Tab-separated table of C-alpha atoms and ligand atoms in Angstrom:
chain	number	residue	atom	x	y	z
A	1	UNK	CA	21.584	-31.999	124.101
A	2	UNK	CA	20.276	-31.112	127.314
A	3	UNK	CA	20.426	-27.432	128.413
A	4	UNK	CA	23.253	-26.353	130.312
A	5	UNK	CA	22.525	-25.440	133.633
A	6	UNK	CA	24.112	-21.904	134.873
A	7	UNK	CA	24.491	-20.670	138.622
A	8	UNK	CA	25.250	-16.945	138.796
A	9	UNK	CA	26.983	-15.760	141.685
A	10	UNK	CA	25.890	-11.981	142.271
A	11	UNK	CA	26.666	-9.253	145.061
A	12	UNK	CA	24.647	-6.181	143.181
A	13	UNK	CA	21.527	-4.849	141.305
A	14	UNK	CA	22.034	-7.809	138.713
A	15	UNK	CA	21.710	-5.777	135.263
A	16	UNK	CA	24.340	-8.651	134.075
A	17	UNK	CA	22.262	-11.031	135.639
A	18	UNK	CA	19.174	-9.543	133.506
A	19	UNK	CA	21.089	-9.713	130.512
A	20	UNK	CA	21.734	-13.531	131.057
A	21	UNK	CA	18.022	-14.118	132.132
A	22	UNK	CA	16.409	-11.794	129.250
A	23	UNK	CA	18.843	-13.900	126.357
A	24	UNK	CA	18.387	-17.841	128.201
A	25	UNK	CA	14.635	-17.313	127.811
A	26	UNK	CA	13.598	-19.854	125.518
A	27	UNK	CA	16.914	-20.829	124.511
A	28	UNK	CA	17.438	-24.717	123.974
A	29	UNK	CA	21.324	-24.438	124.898
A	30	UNK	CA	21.318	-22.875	128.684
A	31	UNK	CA	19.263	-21.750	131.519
A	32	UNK	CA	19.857	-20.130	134.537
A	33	UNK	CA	19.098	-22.440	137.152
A	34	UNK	CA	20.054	-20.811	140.166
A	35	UNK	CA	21.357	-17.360	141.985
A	36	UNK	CA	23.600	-17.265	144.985
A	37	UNK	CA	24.424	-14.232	146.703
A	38	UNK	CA	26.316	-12.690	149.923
A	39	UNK	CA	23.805	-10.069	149.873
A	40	UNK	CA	20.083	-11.168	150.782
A	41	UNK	CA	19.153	-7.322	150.029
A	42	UNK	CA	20.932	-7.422	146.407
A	43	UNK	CA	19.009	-6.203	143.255
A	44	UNK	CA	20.007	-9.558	141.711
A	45	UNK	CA	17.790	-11.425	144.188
A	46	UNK	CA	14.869	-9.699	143.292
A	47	UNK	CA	15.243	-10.055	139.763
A	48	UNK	CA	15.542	-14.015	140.311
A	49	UNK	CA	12.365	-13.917	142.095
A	50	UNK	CA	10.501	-12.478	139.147
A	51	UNK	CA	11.734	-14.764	136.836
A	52	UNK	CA	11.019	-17.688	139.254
A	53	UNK	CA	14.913	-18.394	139.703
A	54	UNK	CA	15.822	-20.343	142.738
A	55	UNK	CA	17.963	-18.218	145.044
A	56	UNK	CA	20.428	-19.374	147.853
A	57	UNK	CA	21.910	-16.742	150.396
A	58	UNK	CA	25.547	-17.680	151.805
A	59	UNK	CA	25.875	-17.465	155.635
A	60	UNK	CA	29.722	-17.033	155.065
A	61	UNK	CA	30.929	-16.991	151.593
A	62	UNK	CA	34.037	-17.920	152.575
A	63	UNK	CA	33.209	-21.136	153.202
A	64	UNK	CA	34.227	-23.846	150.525
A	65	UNK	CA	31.480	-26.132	151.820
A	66	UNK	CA	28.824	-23.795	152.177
A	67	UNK	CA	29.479	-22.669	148.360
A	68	UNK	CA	30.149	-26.184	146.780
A	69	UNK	CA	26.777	-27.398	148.547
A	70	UNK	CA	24.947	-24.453	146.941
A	71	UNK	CA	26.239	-24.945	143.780
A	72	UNK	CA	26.333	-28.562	143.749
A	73	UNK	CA	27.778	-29.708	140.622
A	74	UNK	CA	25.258	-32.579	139.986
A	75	UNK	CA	22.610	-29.443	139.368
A	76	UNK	CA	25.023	-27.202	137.429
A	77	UNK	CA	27.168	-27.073	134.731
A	78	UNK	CA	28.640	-23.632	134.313
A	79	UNK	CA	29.145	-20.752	137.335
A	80	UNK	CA	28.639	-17.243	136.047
A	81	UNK	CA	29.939	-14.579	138.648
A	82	UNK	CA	28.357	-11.244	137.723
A	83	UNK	CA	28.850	-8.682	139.915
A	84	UNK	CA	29.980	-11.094	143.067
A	85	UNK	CA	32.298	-9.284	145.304
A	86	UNK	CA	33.619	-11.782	147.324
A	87	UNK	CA	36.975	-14.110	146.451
A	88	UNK	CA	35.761	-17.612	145.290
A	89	UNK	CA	37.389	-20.119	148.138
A	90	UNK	CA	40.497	-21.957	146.086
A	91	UNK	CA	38.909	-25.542	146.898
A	92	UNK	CA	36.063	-24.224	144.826
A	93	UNK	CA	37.615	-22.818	142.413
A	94	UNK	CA	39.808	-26.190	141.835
A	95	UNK	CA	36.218	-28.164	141.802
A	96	UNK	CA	35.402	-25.221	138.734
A	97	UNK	CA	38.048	-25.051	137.067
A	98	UNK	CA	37.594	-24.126	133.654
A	99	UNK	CA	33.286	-24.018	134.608
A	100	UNK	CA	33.368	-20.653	136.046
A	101	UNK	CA	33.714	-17.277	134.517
A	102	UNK	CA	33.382	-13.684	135.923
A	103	UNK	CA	32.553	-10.505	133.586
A	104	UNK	CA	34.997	-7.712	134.873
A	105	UNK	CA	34.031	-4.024	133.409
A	106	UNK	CA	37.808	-3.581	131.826
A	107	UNK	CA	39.873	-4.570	129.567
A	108	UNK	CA	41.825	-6.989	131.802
A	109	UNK	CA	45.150	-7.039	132.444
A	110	UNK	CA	44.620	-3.784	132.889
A	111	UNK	CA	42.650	-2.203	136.376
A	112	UNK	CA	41.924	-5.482	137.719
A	113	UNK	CA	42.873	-6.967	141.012
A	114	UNK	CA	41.661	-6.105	144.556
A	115	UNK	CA	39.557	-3.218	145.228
A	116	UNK	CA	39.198	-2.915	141.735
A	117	UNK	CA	35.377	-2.548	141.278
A	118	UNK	CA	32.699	-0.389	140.770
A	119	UNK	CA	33.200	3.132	139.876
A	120	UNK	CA	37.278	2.786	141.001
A	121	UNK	CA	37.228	0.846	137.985
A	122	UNK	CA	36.534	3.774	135.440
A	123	UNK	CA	38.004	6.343	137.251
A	124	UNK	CA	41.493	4.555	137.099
A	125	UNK	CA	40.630	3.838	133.265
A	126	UNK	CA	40.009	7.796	132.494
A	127	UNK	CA	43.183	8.656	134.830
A	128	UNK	CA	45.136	6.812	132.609
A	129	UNK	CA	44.213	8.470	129.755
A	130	UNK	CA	43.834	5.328	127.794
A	131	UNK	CA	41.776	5.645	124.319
A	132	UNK	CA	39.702	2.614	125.246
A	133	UNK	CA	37.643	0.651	127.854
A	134	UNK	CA	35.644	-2.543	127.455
A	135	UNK	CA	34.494	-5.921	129.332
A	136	UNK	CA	36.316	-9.121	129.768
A	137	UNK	CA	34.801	-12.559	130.578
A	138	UNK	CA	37.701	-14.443	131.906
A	139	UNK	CA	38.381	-17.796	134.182
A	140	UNK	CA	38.186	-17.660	137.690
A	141	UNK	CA	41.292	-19.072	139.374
A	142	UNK	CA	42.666	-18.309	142.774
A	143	UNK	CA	42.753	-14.131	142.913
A	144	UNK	CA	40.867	-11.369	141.790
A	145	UNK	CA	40.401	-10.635	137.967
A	146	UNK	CA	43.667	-13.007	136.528
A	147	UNK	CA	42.042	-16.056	135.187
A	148	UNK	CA	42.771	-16.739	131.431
A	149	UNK	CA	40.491	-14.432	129.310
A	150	UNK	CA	37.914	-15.808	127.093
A	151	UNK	CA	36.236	-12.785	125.211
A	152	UNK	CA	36.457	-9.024	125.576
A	153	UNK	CA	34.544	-6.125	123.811
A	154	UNK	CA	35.662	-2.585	123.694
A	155	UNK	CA	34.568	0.893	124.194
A	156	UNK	CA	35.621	3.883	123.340
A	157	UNK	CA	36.504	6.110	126.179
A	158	UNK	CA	34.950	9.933	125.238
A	159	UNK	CA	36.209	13.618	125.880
A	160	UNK	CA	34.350	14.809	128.727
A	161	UNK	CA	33.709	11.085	129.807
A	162	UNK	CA	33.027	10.594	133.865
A	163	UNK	CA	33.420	7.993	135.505
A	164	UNK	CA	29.633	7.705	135.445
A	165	UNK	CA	29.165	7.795	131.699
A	166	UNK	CA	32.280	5.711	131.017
A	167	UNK	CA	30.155	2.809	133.621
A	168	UNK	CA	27.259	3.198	131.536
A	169	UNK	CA	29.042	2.724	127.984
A	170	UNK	CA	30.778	-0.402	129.390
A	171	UNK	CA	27.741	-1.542	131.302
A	172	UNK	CA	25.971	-1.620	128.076
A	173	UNK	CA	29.074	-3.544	126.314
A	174	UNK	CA	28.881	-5.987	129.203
A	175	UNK	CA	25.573	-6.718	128.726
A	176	UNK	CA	25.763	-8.014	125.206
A	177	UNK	CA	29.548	-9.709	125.888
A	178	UNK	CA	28.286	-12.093	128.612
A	179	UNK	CA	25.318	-13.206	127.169
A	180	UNK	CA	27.040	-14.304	123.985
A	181	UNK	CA	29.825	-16.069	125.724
A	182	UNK	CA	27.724	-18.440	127.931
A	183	UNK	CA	25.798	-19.130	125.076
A	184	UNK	CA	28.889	-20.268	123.004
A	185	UNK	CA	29.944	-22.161	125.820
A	186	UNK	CA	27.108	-24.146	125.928
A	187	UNK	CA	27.335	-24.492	122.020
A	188	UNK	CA	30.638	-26.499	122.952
A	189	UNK	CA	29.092	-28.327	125.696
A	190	UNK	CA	31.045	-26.019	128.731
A	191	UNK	CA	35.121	-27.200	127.486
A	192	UNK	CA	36.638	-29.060	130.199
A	193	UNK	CA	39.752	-26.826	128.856
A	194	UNK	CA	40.568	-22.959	128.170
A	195	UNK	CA	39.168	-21.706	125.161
A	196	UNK	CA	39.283	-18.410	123.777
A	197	UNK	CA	36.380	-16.703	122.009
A	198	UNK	CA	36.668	-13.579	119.150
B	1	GRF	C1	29.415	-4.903	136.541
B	1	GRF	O1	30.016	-3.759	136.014
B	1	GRF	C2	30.395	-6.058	136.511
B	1	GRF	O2	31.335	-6.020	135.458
B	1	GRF	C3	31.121	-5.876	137.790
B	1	GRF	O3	30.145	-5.468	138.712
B	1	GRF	C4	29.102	-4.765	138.016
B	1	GRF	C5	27.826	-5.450	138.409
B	1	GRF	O4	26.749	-4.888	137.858
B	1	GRF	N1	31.845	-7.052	138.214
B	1	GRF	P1	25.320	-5.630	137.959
B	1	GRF	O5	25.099	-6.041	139.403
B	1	GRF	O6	25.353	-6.816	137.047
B	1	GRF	O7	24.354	-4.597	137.505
């Protein structure tokens, strides 16, 4: 089997990205192949660059036919969005569909949605007074953060916790979750339908 070939969409530093790079080396099942950004200054960029990654920088991610050309489906098998900002264009998302996930730092259906990234994230978490946070790797459809979920991990959320150390404890959680579900993914050859992982 032939490894699978992941493009990871990122707007950020890339720490997810790292993750994904730092577990793919030497792995027989997936690689990543290529990083796409809306940022040409993002952390993620640079990190491609030292791993020898090709990179491609969207002149209007809102363009359907800017995004499918850059991540031409002949050259890759599964999208990863990790830290990308932007709304995926629904023609691209329909040409995905069940090939592109997006790590979200909560435990989704909870703060998710529009806006909801960042350090808004974990300050709506701790507002809520809820006992626990986590990550969730989930589908991408049409909007923000309510594709089917494939795999969360939790966190517990700590007296005293900011919405800086809260980020930290999840970013950590994320960085183990994602890793493990692209590489189960590629165990079962990328599922042309929903699956859900423990
Ligand atoms: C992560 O918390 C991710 O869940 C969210 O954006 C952040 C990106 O961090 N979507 P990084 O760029 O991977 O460090």
């Amino acid at each position: 089997m032939t490894a699978v070939r992941v493009a990871v969409l990122a707007s950020g530093g890339g720490t997810n990205l790292q993750a994904l790079l730092d577990a793919l080396t030497d792995s027989p099942l997936a690689r990543v192949a290529r990083v796409i950004t809306n940022r040409p200054t993002a952390g993620a960029v640079e990190r491609a660059r030292r791993s020898g990654v090709p990179t491609t920088v969207l002149r209007d991610p809102d363009d359907a036919a800017e995004l499918l050309a850059a991540l031409d489906e002949r050259a890759h098998d599964l999208v990863v969005l990790a830290g990308y900002l932007r709304l995926v264009p629904p023609a691209v998302v329909a040409r995905f569909r069940w090939r592109m996930i997006n790590i979200h730092p909560a435990l989704l259906p909870a703060h998710g949605g529009p806006g909801m990234y960042g350090r808004r994230v974990h300050e709506a978490v701790l507002a809520s007074g809820a006992p626990l946070s986590g990550a969730t790797v989930h589908y991408v459809d049409e909007q923000y953060d309510r594709g089917q979920i494939i795999a969360q991990a939790q966190v517990p959320v700590l007296p005293g916790d900011t919405a800086e150390t809260l980020a930290a404890r999840v970013l950590e959680a994320e960085h183990q979750l994602l890793p493990r579900v692209v590489l189960e993914l590629a165990r079962r050859g990328v599922p042309s339908e929903p699956v859900r992982i423990a």
